[in-house]
Amino acid sequence: MRSSTPLDTATTAAGSTRLPDSQCTHTPTCPTADSPDREAAHVVASHPEQGWSLLCNGVLLFEDTGELLPDGRVVAPHRPLVAAA
């Protein structure tokens, strides 16, 4: 179980805790999770053996190019189509 400190969590109206929407401390700041270029954010945790990475904007990026946004929305995999030869 992860212990939390006031610096890395926020308290919701229901009294539960969650991670902040962004962990970005870069200058200039990385794109937000709602930005079209959200995948350009820096990786803060990488687990290639499990097929995912956590970006500093709170997005979970999966190796199949799917995404899980901080608010729980899912972005379906969006690999580019390969041109037929």
XYZ file of C-alpha atoms in Angstrom:
85
model
C 0.000 0.000 0.000
C 1.316 3.416 -0.939
C 1.522 5.940 1.843
C 0.583 9.434 0.804
C 1.701 12.861 1.848
C -0.129 16.147 1.406
C 2.362 17.090 -1.313
C 1.510 14.300 -3.734
C -2.235 13.839 -3.283
C -5.402 15.896 -3.344
C -8.552 15.370 -1.305
C -11.800 15.113 -3.240
C -15.208 16.352 -2.087
C -16.029 12.791 -1.022
C -12.968 12.781 1.243
C -10.932 10.282 -0.785
C -7.443 11.001 -2.040
C -6.108 10.895 -5.581
C -2.951 11.816 -7.446
C -2.723 15.402 -8.713
C -3.784 16.025 -12.320
C -0.197 16.858 -13.258
C 3.193 15.975 -11.835
C 5.006 18.240 -14.301
C 7.826 20.375 -12.982
C 9.413 20.997 -16.390
C 10.018 24.383 -17.983
C 8.205 24.887 -20.243
C 5.474 22.726 -18.806
C 4.383 19.595 -20.632
C 1.025 19.383 -22.442
C -1.961 18.696 -20.210
C -3.890 15.432 -20.349
C -6.623 17.215 -22.339
C -4.237 18.511 -25.023
C -4.100 16.807 -28.431
C -0.309 16.458 -27.995
C -0.573 14.906 -24.491
C 1.748 12.025 -25.509
C 4.654 14.520 -25.700
C 4.801 14.798 -21.885
C 7.840 13.391 -20.083
C 7.796 9.823 -18.777
C 7.928 9.640 -14.971
C 7.581 5.848 -14.663
C 8.280 3.289 -17.361
C 7.376 -0.391 -17.201
C 8.062 -1.810 -20.675
C 7.903 -5.355 -19.318
C 4.249 -4.637 -18.479
C 3.609 -2.503 -21.561
C 2.866 0.906 -20.024
C 4.382 4.239 -19.036
C 3.120 7.020 -16.770
C 3.538 10.537 -18.153
C 3.970 13.606 -15.946
C 0.531 14.879 -17.007
C -1.079 11.802 -15.406
C -1.710 9.878 -18.637
C -1.052 6.134 -18.679
C 0.319 5.341 -22.132
C 0.177 1.715 -23.267
C 2.481 0.088 -25.825
C -0.456 -0.557 -28.168
C -0.878 3.285 -28.226
C -4.017 3.202 -26.085
C -4.254 5.660 -23.210
C -5.965 6.006 -19.851
C -6.522 9.654 -18.923
C -6.410 10.895 -15.314
C -10.191 11.402 -15.232
C -10.781 7.747 -16.208
C -11.516 8.281 -19.906
C -10.065 5.715 -22.294
C -8.417 6.585 -25.614
C -8.504 3.618 -27.982
C -5.260 2.483 -29.637
C -4.479 4.693 -32.606
C -1.600 3.200 -34.530
C -0.950 4.814 -37.896
C -2.201 2.860 -40.885
C 0.500 1.281 -43.016
C 0.308 2.239 -46.690
C -0.287 -0.677 -49.035
C 2.591 -1.331 -51.406
